[in-house]
Coordinates of C-alpha atoms in Angstrom, one line a residue:
M1 CA 69.4 116.4 77.2
I2 CA 72.8 115.5 75.7
G3 CA 72.4 111.9 76.7
V4 CA 68.8 112.0 74.7
L5 CA 70.5 113.5 71.8
I6 CA 73.2 110.8 71.7
F7 CA 70.6 108.0 72.1
L8 CA 68.6 109.4 69.3
Q9 CA 71.5 109.6 67.0
A10 CA 72.7 106.2 67.7
A11 CA 69.3 104.7 66.9
S12 CA 69.8 105.8 63.3
Y13 CA 73.4 104.9 63.0
C14 CA 75.2 101.7 61.8
A15 CA 76.7 100.6 65.1
A16 CA 78.1 97.3 64.0
A17 CA 81.7 97.4 62.6
E18 CA 81.6 96.3 58.8
P19 CA 84.1 93.6 57.8
E20 CA 87.4 94.8 56.5
L21 CA 88.1 94.4 52.9
P22 CA 91.3 94.9 50.7
G23 CA 91.7 98.8 50.1
D24 CA 93.5 100.8 47.5
P25 CA 97.0 99.5 46.6
I26 CA 98.3 103.1 47.2
L27 CA 97.9 102.2 50.9
D28 CA 100.5 99.4 50.9
G29 CA 102.4 99.7 54.2
Y30 CA 99.8 101.6 56.0
A31 CA 98.3 100.4 59.2
T32 CA 94.6 98.8 58.6
P33 CA 92.3 99.4 61.5
A34 CA 93.3 96.0 63.1
E35 CA 96.9 96.7 62.6
F36 CA 96.6 100.1 64.1
D37 CA 94.9 98.6 67.2
Q38 CA 98.1 96.2 67.7
Q39 CA 100.2 99.4 67.3
I40 CA 98.2 101.0 70.2
A41 CA 98.5 97.7 72.3
A42 CA 102.2 97.8 71.8
F43 CA 102.5 101.3 73.3
K44 CA 101.1 100.0 76.7
Q45 CA 104.3 98.3 77.1
L46 CA 106.5 101.0 76.6
P47 CA 107.7 103.1 79.6
G48 CA 106.6 106.8 79.9
V49 CA 103.6 106.2 77.7
K50 CA 99.8 106.4 78.9
V51 CA 97.3 104.9 76.6
T52 CA 93.7 106.3 77.1
S53 CA 90.4 105.6 75.1
L54 CA 88.6 108.9 75.0
T55 CA 85.3 107.2 73.6
K56 CA 83.8 104.4 71.7
T57 CA 82.5 105.3 68.4
L58 CA 79.3 104.2 66.9
G59 CA 81.4 101.6 64.8
K60 CA 82.5 100.3 68.2
R61 CA 86.1 101.6 67.6
D62 CA 88.2 103.4 70.3
V63 CA 89.4 106.9 69.9
W64 CA 93.1 106.5 71.3
L65 CA 95.1 108.9 73.2
L66 CA 98.9 108.6 73.7
S67 CA 100.3 110.7 76.6
L68 CA 104.1 111.1 76.6
G69 CA 106.2 112.7 79.4
S70 CA 107.6 112.4 82.7
E71 CA 105.8 112.3 85.9
A72 CA 102.9 114.7 86.7
P73 CA 102.3 115.5 83.0
T74 CA 99.4 117.9 83.9
H75 CA 101.6 120.1 85.9
K76 CA 103.6 121.2 82.9
P77 CA 102.9 122.6 79.5
A78 CA 101.7 120.2 76.7
I79 CA 101.6 120.0 73.0
L80 CA 98.6 118.3 71.4
L81 CA 99.3 116.4 68.1
I82 CA 96.4 115.1 66.1
G83 CA 96.4 113.2 62.8
D84 CA 93.8 112.1 60.2
V85 CA 91.2 114.8 60.9
E86 CA 90.4 114.2 57.0
P87 CA 89.9 110.3 57.0
G88 CA 91.6 109.9 53.5
H89 CA 94.7 112.0 54.6
L90 CA 96.4 109.1 56.3
I91 CA 100.0 110.2 56.7
G92 CA 99.4 112.3 59.9
G93 CA 98.5 109.3 61.9
E94 CA 101.3 107.2 60.4
V95 CA 103.9 109.8 61.3
L96 CA 102.7 110.3 64.8
I97 CA 102.7 106.6 65.6
R98 CA 106.3 106.3 64.5
M99 CA 107.3 109.6 66.1
A100 CA 105.8 108.5 69.4
E101 CA 107.4 105.3 69.4
N102 CA 110.9 106.7 68.7
L103 CA 110.6 109.4 71.2
A104 CA 109.4 107.0 74.0
K105 CA 112.2 104.5 73.3
T106 CA 115.0 107.2 73.1
A107 CA 113.9 109.1 76.2
D108 CA 113.9 105.8 78.2
N109 CA 117.5 104.7 77.1
P110 CA 119.3 107.7 75.9
H111 CA 122.8 107.4 74.7
T112 CA 123.9 110.0 72.4
E113 CA 123.7 114.0 72.8
A114 CA 120.6 113.8 70.3
D115 CA 118.9 111.2 72.8
Q116 CA 119.3 113.5 75.7
K117 CA 117.6 116.3 74.0
V118 CA 114.8 114.0 73.4
K119 CA 114.9 113.1 77.2
K120 CA 114.9 116.8 78.0
L121 CA 111.8 117.5 75.6
L122 CA 109.7 115.1 77.5
E123 CA 110.9 116.5 80.9
Q124 CA 109.9 119.9 79.6
V125 CA 106.6 119.3 77.9
T126 CA 103.8 116.6 77.8
L127 CA 103.0 115.3 74.5
Y128 CA 99.3 114.3 73.8
I129 CA 98.8 112.4 70.5
I130 CA 95.6 111.4 68.8
P131 CA 96.6 109.6 65.6
R132 CA 93.2 108.8 64.4
P133 CA 90.4 111.0 66.0
S134 CA 87.6 109.6 63.7
P135 CA 88.6 105.9 63.4
D136 CA 85.3 104.8 61.7
A137 CA 85.9 107.3 59.0
T138 CA 89.6 106.3 58.6
A139 CA 88.6 102.5 58.4
K140 CA 86.6 103.3 55.1
C141 CA 89.9 103.7 53.3
W142 CA 90.0 99.9 53.3
K143 CA 86.6 99.2 52.0
T144 CA 85.6 98.1 48.6
P145 CA 85.1 99.9 46.3
A146 CA 87.9 102.1 47.5
Q147 CA 86.9 105.8 47.6
L148 CA 87.8 108.9 49.2
P149 CA 85.8 108.7 52.7
Q150 CA 83.9 111.7 54.1
G151 CA 82.6 111.0 57.6
N152 CA 82.0 108.5 60.4
A153 CA 79.5 105.6 60.9
A154 CA 76.4 107.8 61.0
A155 CA 73.7 107.1 58.5
T156 CA 73.3 110.6 57.0
D157 CA 70.7 112.0 54.5
D158 CA 73.1 114.3 52.6
D159 CA 70.4 115.6 50.1
R160 CA 67.8 115.9 52.7
D161 CA 65.0 114.1 51.0
G162 CA 64.0 112.1 53.8
R163 CA 66.0 109.0 52.9
G164 CA 69.5 108.2 53.7
G165 CA 72.2 106.6 51.4
E166 CA 70.0 106.0 48.5
D167 CA 72.4 107.3 45.8
P168 CA 75.9 106.4 46.5
A169 CA 78.8 106.3 44.0
D170 CA 79.1 103.2 41.7
D171 CA 81.9 101.1 40.6
L172 CA 80.9 101.0 36.6
N173 CA 84.2 99.4 35.4
G174 CA 84.6 97.0 38.1
D175 CA 88.1 97.9 39.2
G176 CA 87.5 98.1 42.7
R177 CA 87.7 101.8 43.4
I178 CA 85.6 104.9 42.6
T179 CA 87.2 107.4 40.2
M180 CA 85.5 109.8 37.7
M181 CA 83.5 109.7 34.7
R182 CA 83.5 111.9 31.8
I183 CA 80.6 112.2 29.3
A184 CA 81.2 113.6 25.7
D185 CA 79.4 116.7 25.6
P186 CA 80.2 119.8 23.5
L187 CA 78.6 122.0 26.1
G188 CA 80.5 120.2 28.7
T189 CA 82.6 122.2 31.5
H190 CA 85.9 120.3 30.9
R191 CA 88.3 119.5 28.0
A192 CA 91.4 117.4 27.6
H193 CA 94.8 118.9 28.5
P194 CA 96.8 119.9 25.2
D195 CA 99.8 118.2 26.7
D196 CA 98.2 115.0 28.0
P197 CA 94.7 114.0 27.2
R198 CA 94.3 111.9 30.3
V199 CA 94.2 115.3 32.3
L200 CA 90.9 117.4 32.2
I201 CA 91.0 121.1 32.5
E202 CA 88.0 123.4 33.3
V203 CA 87.1 125.5 30.4
N204 CA 86.9 129.4 30.7
P205 CA 83.7 130.8 29.0
K206 CA 85.0 134.2 29.4
K207 CA 87.7 133.5 27.0
N208 CA 85.1 131.7 24.5
E209 CA 86.5 128.2 25.1
S210 CA 84.5 125.3 24.2
G211 CA 84.0 122.2 26.3
A212 CA 84.2 118.6 25.5
F213 CA 83.0 116.7 28.4
R214 CA 80.9 116.8 31.6
L215 CA 82.8 115.4 34.5
L216 CA 81.1 113.4 37.4
T217 CA 82.1 111.0 40.2
E218 CA 81.8 107.6 38.9
G219 CA 78.2 106.2 39.4
R220 CA 74.7 106.1 38.3
D221 CA 71.5 108.1 39.2
D222 CA 70.2 105.4 41.5
D223 CA 67.2 107.4 43.0
R224 CA 66.3 108.8 39.6
D225 CA 66.3 112.4 40.8
E226 CA 68.6 113.6 37.9
A227 CA 71.6 114.1 40.3
F228 CA 74.5 111.7 40.5
N229 CA 75.9 110.3 43.9
E230 CA 74.5 113.0 45.8
D231 CA 73.5 110.9 48.8
G232 CA 76.0 108.3 49.6
G233 CA 75.1 108.3 53.2
G234 CA 78.9 109.1 54.0
G235 CA 78.5 110.0 57.7
V236 CA 79.5 113.1 59.5
A237 CA 83.1 114.5 58.8
F238 CA 85.1 115.2 61.8
N239 CA 86.7 118.1 60.4
K240 CA 83.3 119.8 59.5
N241 CA 81.7 119.4 62.9
W242 CA 83.7 122.0 64.8
T243 CA 82.3 125.4 65.9
M244 CA 84.5 127.7 64.0
R245 CA 82.8 128.7 60.8
Y246 CA 80.5 125.6 61.0
Q247 CA 78.3 125.4 57.9
P248 CA 74.9 124.1 58.8
F249 CA 73.1 122.0 56.2
A250 CA 76.3 121.4 54.4
A251 CA 77.0 117.8 53.4
H252 CA 78.8 115.7 55.9
A253 CA 78.7 118.7 58.6
G254 CA 76.3 117.0 61.0
P255 CA 73.1 117.7 62.5
H256 CA 74.8 120.5 64.7
Q257 CA 78.1 121.6 66.0
V258 CA 80.2 119.0 67.9
S259 CA 77.3 116.5 67.3
E260 CA 79.5 113.4 67.0
L261 CA 80.9 111.1 69.9
E262 CA 84.4 111.8 68.4
T263 CA 84.2 115.5 68.3
R264 CA 82.3 115.8 71.7
A265 CA 84.7 113.5 73.5
I266 CA 87.8 115.2 72.2
A267 CA 86.4 118.8 72.9
D268 CA 85.6 118.0 76.4
W269 CA 89.1 116.4 76.9
C270 CA 90.7 119.4 75.5
F271 CA 88.9 121.8 77.9
D272 CA 89.7 119.3 80.9
H273 CA 93.5 119.8 79.9
Q274 CA 94.1 123.3 80.4
N275 CA 97.9 122.7 80.3
I276 CA 97.7 122.3 76.4
V277 CA 99.8 125.5 75.0
A278 CA 99.8 124.4 71.2
V279 CA 98.0 122.2 68.9
F280 CA 99.7 120.6 65.7
T281 CA 97.2 119.2 63.2
F282 CA 98.0 117.2 60.1
T283 CA 95.4 118.7 57.6
P284 CA 95.0 120.2 54.2
D285 CA 93.8 123.3 56.1
D286 CA 97.7 124.4 56.1
N287 CA 98.9 127.5 57.9
L288 CA 102.5 126.7 58.1
F289 CA 103.3 126.9 54.3
H290 CA 100.3 129.3 54.0
P291 CA 100.3 131.3 57.3
W292 CA 97.2 133.0 58.6
K293 CA 97.3 136.7 58.3
P294 CA 95.7 139.3 60.5
G295 CA 93.0 141.5 58.7
Q296 CA 90.0 143.6 59.2
D297 CA 87.0 141.5 60.3
P298 CA 83.6 142.7 58.8
G299 CA 81.5 141.5 61.7
K300 CA 81.8 140.8 65.5
I301 CA 83.0 137.1 64.9
R302 CA 86.7 136.9 64.5
T303 CA 87.8 135.3 61.4
T304 CA 91.4 136.6 60.9
I305 CA 94.2 136.1 63.6
A306 CA 94.8 138.8 66.2
G307 CA 97.6 141.1 65.2
D308 CA 100.0 140.0 68.2
D309 CA 99.9 136.5 67.0
A310 CA 101.1 137.0 63.4
A311 CA 104.7 137.5 64.1
P312 CA 105.2 134.4 66.3
L313 CA 103.0 132.2 64.0
D314 CA 105.3 133.5 61.0
L315 CA 108.3 132.5 62.8
I316 CA 107.1 129.0 63.7
A317 CA 106.1 128.4 60.2
E318 CA 109.5 129.5 58.8
Q319 CA 111.1 127.0 61.1
Y320 CA 108.7 124.3 60.1
R321 CA 109.6 125.0 56.3
D322 CA 113.2 124.9 56.9
T323 CA 112.9 121.7 58.7
L324 CA 110.5 120.0 56.4
K325 CA 112.5 121.0 53.3
A326 CA 109.5 120.6 51.0
K327 CA 108.9 123.1 48.1
D328 CA 105.8 124.1 45.9
P329 CA 103.2 123.3 48.4
P330 CA 99.4 123.0 46.9
A331 CA 97.0 125.5 48.0
A332 CA 95.6 125.3 51.4
A333 CA 92.1 124.5 52.1
R334 CA 90.1 127.0 54.2
G335 CA 88.3 125.4 57.1
R336 CA 84.6 125.2 57.5
G337 CA 84.1 123.7 60.9
S338 CA 87.7 122.6 61.1
F339 CA 89.6 121.4 64.1
S340 CA 92.7 123.5 63.4
E341 CA 90.8 126.8 63.2
W342 CA 88.7 125.7 66.3
A343 CA 91.9 125.2 68.3
Y344 CA 93.1 128.7 67.6
Y345 CA 89.7 130.8 67.4
H346 CA 87.7 129.2 70.0
F347 CA 90.1 127.1 72.1
G348 CA 92.5 129.9 72.3
R349 CA 95.6 127.9 71.7
W350 CA 98.7 128.3 69.3
S351 CA 97.3 126.4 66.2
L352 CA 99.7 124.9 63.6
A353 CA 98.5 123.0 60.7
S354 CA 100.1 121.2 57.8
R355 CA 99.7 118.4 55.3
G356 CA 103.0 117.0 56.2
W357 CA 103.6 115.6 52.7
W358 CA 102.4 116.4 49.1
I359 CA 103.6 115.0 45.7
P360 CA 106.9 116.6 45.1
Q361 CA 107.6 118.4 41.8
V362 CA 109.0 116.2 39.1
A363 CA 111.0 117.6 36.1
K364 CA 109.4 117.0 32.8
V365 CA 111.7 114.8 30.3
E366 CA 112.0 116.7 27.2
E367 CA 112.2 114.4 24.1
K368 CA 115.5 114.4 22.3
K369 CA 115.4 115.7 18.8
D370 CA 116.9 113.6 16.2
E371 CA 120.0 115.4 15.2
K372 CA 120.5 113.3 12.1
K373 CA 120.1 115.4 8.9
E374 CA 117.3 114.5 6.7
E375 CA 118.2 112.9 3.5
K376 CA 116.7 114.7 0.6
P377 CA 114.4 112.7 -1.6
A378 CA 115.3 112.1 -5.2
P379 CA 113.7 114.7 -7.5
K380 CA 110.4 113.8 -8.9
D381 CA 108.5 115.1 -11.9
E382 CA 105.7 117.6 -11.4
K383 CA 102.8 115.1 -11.9
E384 CA 104.0 112.8 -8.8
A385 CA 104.9 115.9 -6.7
A386 CA 101.3 116.9 -7.3
K387 CA 99.9 113.6 -6.4
D388 CA 102.1 113.5 -3.1
T389 CA 100.7 116.8 -1.9
Q390 CA 97.0 115.6 -2.2
K391 CA 98.0 112.5 0.2
P392 CA 97.5 113.2 3.9
S393 CA 100.7 112.9 5.8
P394 CA 100.7 109.7 8.2
E395 CA 102.3 111.9 10.9
A396 CA 99.7 114.7 10.5
K397 CA 96.9 113.1 12.5
P398 CA 94.0 115.4 13.5
A399 CA 93.6 116.0 17.2
P400 CA 90.8 114.2 18.7
P401 CA 87.6 116.1 19.3
S402 CA 88.0 116.0 23.0
E403 CA 91.7 117.5 22.9
A404 CA 92.2 121.2 23.5
K405 CA 94.6 123.1 21.3
K406 CA 97.0 125.3 22.8
P407 CA 97.2 128.8 21.4
A408 CA 100.5 129.5 19.7
G409 CA 103.0 131.1 22.1
E410 CA 100.7 130.6 25.3
K411 CA 101.6 128.1 28.0
E412 CA 98.6 126.2 29.6
T413 CA 99.0 126.4 33.4
R414 CA 95.7 124.5 34.2
G415 CA 96.4 121.0 35.3
S416 CA 100.0 121.4 36.1
E417 CA 99.3 119.6 39.5
E418 CA 97.8 116.7 37.7
L419 CA 100.6 116.6 35.1
N420 CA 103.1 116.5 37.7
A421 CA 101.3 113.8 39.5
L422 CA 101.4 111.6 36.6
R423 CA 105.2 112.1 36.2
W424 CA 105.6 111.3 39.7
L425 CA 103.4 108.1 39.7
E426 CA 105.6 107.0 36.8
R427 CA 108.9 107.7 38.6
E428 CA 107.6 105.9 41.8
K429 CA 106.1 102.9 39.6
L430 CA 102.8 103.4 41.4
D431 CA 99.6 102.3 40.0
G432 CA 97.5 105.6 40.8
F433 CA 95.7 106.4 37.7
T434 CA 93.1 104.5 35.6
P435 CA 93.2 105.0 31.9
W436 CA 89.9 106.3 30.5
T437 CA 87.8 103.4 29.4
K438 CA 84.4 103.3 27.7
V439 CA 81.3 101.9 29.6
Q440 CA 77.8 101.5 28.7
H441 CA 75.9 103.8 31.0
P442 CA 72.3 103.5 31.4
D443 CA 71.6 107.1 32.1
F444 CA 73.6 108.3 29.0
P445 CA 72.4 105.7 26.3
K446 CA 73.4 108.0 23.4
Q447 CA 76.4 109.6 24.6
T448 CA 80.0 108.4 25.0
V449 CA 81.0 107.7 28.7
E450 CA 84.5 106.8 29.9
V451 CA 85.4 106.0 33.5
G452 CA 89.1 106.8 34.7
G453 CA 91.3 109.2 36.4
F454 CA 93.5 109.4 39.5
H455 CA 92.8 106.9 42.3
P456 CA 91.1 108.4 45.3
L457 CA 94.0 108.7 47.9
V458 CA 96.9 109.3 45.6
F459 CA 97.2 113.0 46.3
L460 CA 97.0 113.0 50.2
N461 CA 99.3 109.9 50.9
P462 CA 103.1 109.3 50.2
P463 CA 104.6 105.8 49.8
A464 CA 105.1 104.0 53.2
K465 CA 108.9 104.3 52.6
E466 CA 108.9 107.9 53.5
F467 CA 107.1 107.4 57.0
D468 CA 110.3 107.3 59.0
G469 CA 111.9 110.3 57.3
L470 CA 108.7 112.4 58.1
A471 CA 108.6 111.2 61.5
A472 CA 112.2 112.2 62.0
K473 CA 111.6 115.9 60.7
H474 CA 108.4 116.3 62.7
A475 CA 110.2 115.3 65.8
E476 CA 113.1 117.8 65.1
F477 CA 110.4 120.6 64.7
L478 CA 108.7 119.4 67.8
Q479 CA 112.2 120.2 69.7
Q480 CA 112.2 123.7 68.1
L481 CA 108.6 124.4 69.0
A482 CA 109.3 123.4 72.8
A483 CA 112.3 125.9 72.7
L484 CA 110.0 128.7 71.9
L485 CA 107.4 128.2 74.5
P486 CA 106.8 130.8 77.3
K487 CA 109.1 130.5 80.4
L488 CA 108.4 132.3 83.7
A489 CA 110.9 134.1 85.8
I490 CA 110.6 136.4 89.1
R491 CA 113.0 139.1 89.1
D492 CA 114.0 142.2 91.2
Q493 CA 112.6 141.2 94.5
Q494 CA 112.8 144.0 97.1
V495 CA 111.6 143.9 100.8
E496 CA 111.4 147.1 102.7
A497 CA 110.9 147.0 106.5
L498 CA 108.6 149.9 107.5
G499 CA 108.6 149.2 111.3
A500 CA 105.8 147.8 113.7
G501 CA 105.8 144.5 111.5
L502 CA 104.9 146.3 108.4
Y503 CA 106.6 145.3 105.1
K504 CA 106.5 146.7 101.4
I505 CA 107.3 144.0 98.9
R506 CA 108.1 144.6 95.2
L507 CA 108.9 142.1 92.4
K508 CA 108.5 141.6 88.7
V509 CA 107.2 138.5 86.9
A510 CA 108.9 138.2 83.5
N511 CA 108.5 135.9 80.4
T512 CA 111.8 134.9 79.1
G513 CA 110.4 132.6 76.4
Y514 CA 109.7 133.6 72.9
L515 CA 106.1 133.0 72.9
A516 CA 103.5 135.0 75.0
T517 CA 102.0 133.3 77.9
Q518 CA 98.7 133.1 75.9
P519 CA 97.9 133.8 72.4
E520 CA 96.1 137.1 72.0
M521 CA 93.2 135.3 70.5
G522 CA 93.3 133.2 73.8
A523 CA 92.9 136.3 75.9
I524 CA 90.1 137.5 73.8
T525 CA 88.2 134.1 74.0
R526 CA 89.1 133.8 77.7
Q527 CA 89.6 130.1 77.0
A528 CA 93.6 130.0 77.6
P529 CA 94.2 130.0 81.3
P530 CA 95.5 133.3 82.7
L531 CA 98.7 133.6 85.0
T532 CA 97.7 133.3 88.7
F533 CA 99.9 134.2 91.7
E534 CA 99.8 133.3 95.3
W535 CA 101.6 134.1 98.5
T536 CA 101.7 131.1 101.0
N537 CA 103.7 130.2 104.2
L538 CA 103.0 133.4 106.0
P539 CA 101.5 133.5 109.5
K540 CA 97.7 133.1 109.4
D541 CA 97.4 136.4 111.3
A542 CA 99.1 138.3 108.5
V543 CA 97.2 141.2 107.1
W544 CA 97.4 142.4 103.7
L545 CA 97.0 146.2 103.7
A546 CA 97.6 146.6 100.0
G547 CA 97.6 144.0 97.3
H548 CA 95.9 140.4 97.7
P549 CA 97.6 137.3 98.6
R550 CA 96.3 135.6 95.5
G551 CA 95.3 136.9 92.0
Q552 CA 95.7 137.3 88.4
I553 CA 98.7 138.7 86.2
E554 CA 97.8 140.0 82.7
R555 CA 99.2 138.2 79.6
L556 CA 102.9 138.6 79.1
A557 CA 104.4 139.0 75.7
G558 CA 107.4 137.1 74.7
K559 CA 110.8 138.4 75.9
S560 CA 108.9 140.5 78.5
I561 CA 110.6 141.9 81.6
G562 CA 107.0 142.2 82.9
K563 CA 105.9 145.1 85.3
E564 CA 106.6 145.7 88.9
H565 CA 103.9 144.2 91.5
E566 CA 103.6 145.6 95.1
W567 CA 102.1 144.5 98.3
L568 CA 102.0 145.9 101.7
V569 CA 101.5 143.4 104.7
R570 CA 101.7 143.5 108.5
L571 CA 103.0 140.5 110.4
P572 CA 101.7 139.5 113.7
D573 CA 103.8 140.7 116.9
G574 CA 106.5 142.1 113.9
K575 CA 108.2 138.6 114.0
P576 CA 110.4 138.0 110.8
A577 CA 109.0 135.5 108.4
K578 CA 109.7 133.7 105.1
A579 CA 106.9 133.9 102.5
T580 CA 106.7 132.0 99.2
F581 CA 105.6 133.6 96.1
T582 CA 104.2 131.3 93.1
V583 CA 103.1 132.2 89.7
Q584 CA 101.8 129.7 87.4
A585 CA 99.4 128.8 84.5
P586 CA 98.6 125.2 83.6
N587 CA 99.9 126.0 79.9
V588 CA 103.1 127.7 80.9
G589 CA 104.2 126.0 84.1
R590 CA 105.2 127.5 87.4
V591 CA 108.0 129.3 89.2
S592 CA 108.4 130.1 92.9
V593 CA 110.6 132.2 94.9
T594 CA 111.1 132.7 98.8
V595 CA 111.0 136.2 100.2
E596 CA 112.3 136.9 103.7
L597 CA 110.5 139.5 105.5
K598 CA 112.9 140.8 108.4

């Protein structure tokens, strides 16, 4: 049945890869799809790195997986790192590529103490890295006109009218990118910011504020349904196609959960790799600067984190913030079918999510006041003075009708993020804003229409010069995270010979690591693997009178001394023997001890 669904989907999808065209200049230094494939090919030559294609997309692109670690990587805990779950948020993939390259080369040829720590990291854990999980969607960043991409190569019908892609955005001013258009309208929803008319702020009708503009994405009503750009055929979004809080019928969410080749391949691969202990996602669905909090769920479906998981996630978040040293983070998006929420609520792993970067705060430059004393004008007679008062002052220009007036003594807080972005663009000398320019619009023949605004990818992606620094910080955080992972220990072994070949065995299984052996949510979903134990190397005729030679051990909290376990076993002929006791879980590791029965 699955094969039939995929076949039917593929029949309506654009399978052929489109030719790459120059993208937005904000992406100078970012790897184009072709350059990205070259980067992946270079990893095949690095020792300690395995390169795997998880699937071929409809656009005939590979979803690449990099595996870093020492031998037998599936026999030890693993951390999955994934970037570009939002196709316009390219920083994650760029950071992961550089981090993977640096870690692999350093571990292969360590010189300093810091290098030895990297080698130890890859001996302790396996790193799974998926830089671009939806490469067809990511590739759209380099198409013209440049716009914020949404989904993969699927031919979708976003407005569900039986046609697909009949009303995309249009480049009205011919600048090669899709920005915004503002239509002069006294009943509009926006008005110009009092400090900078380039920035528009939403009016508040409750405060009796008047608007000046309608604000729409740049384009025309191509299908004549009195809606604008509502069906661009933008494909299915990777970060809306997962099972947690999936929104059916939402734009770009897909025909059903995990409907796409990319999401299905990654989900299947995750479930096949039970050694994954934690997942780090580069995404606006941030939970490291805005940690998830426990709460009371209104229904049976869990939408808040389990109580025992809150404190560990808070500590990890604090360490990440200290390492990244970034301030004033933007508000976090809340996932709807997102990968990071799926990783915790349904896959049952520790799920960590961060933007990785955002536009930093740039101080406003205050204009210096002229300290020179004004010279008093020569006295005039009363008639000349009266004439002067009737003339308008050249400096007292009336505010344009589109500009808002700020009430006296009240500071306008709306639009602060956009004002800061303008200052940052100016400081960095980046072309990231198109000035508002009048255009002739066929759908608004008697209204003033202007096109302009921020370029599509500005708020999500830093200049390429920041890649190396961000990669180093995230590698440092990765070592801190590995130090917090659960660690098994077996303590207080006791063997009591009761006679006639009968032995009583007691011991404790402890967790000396900070994190629990599985999140509480992992125990609730039963997706995170439990701890299992097994006795081996005993004679075949050994009889277990109490306890079992193999079984499960309940979840162990971090820094737990565990509880005592007891067995009663009879050996044939009463001969002494040595037994091996092993406790393991794929996402925790394994530990064994030898117990002498004599």
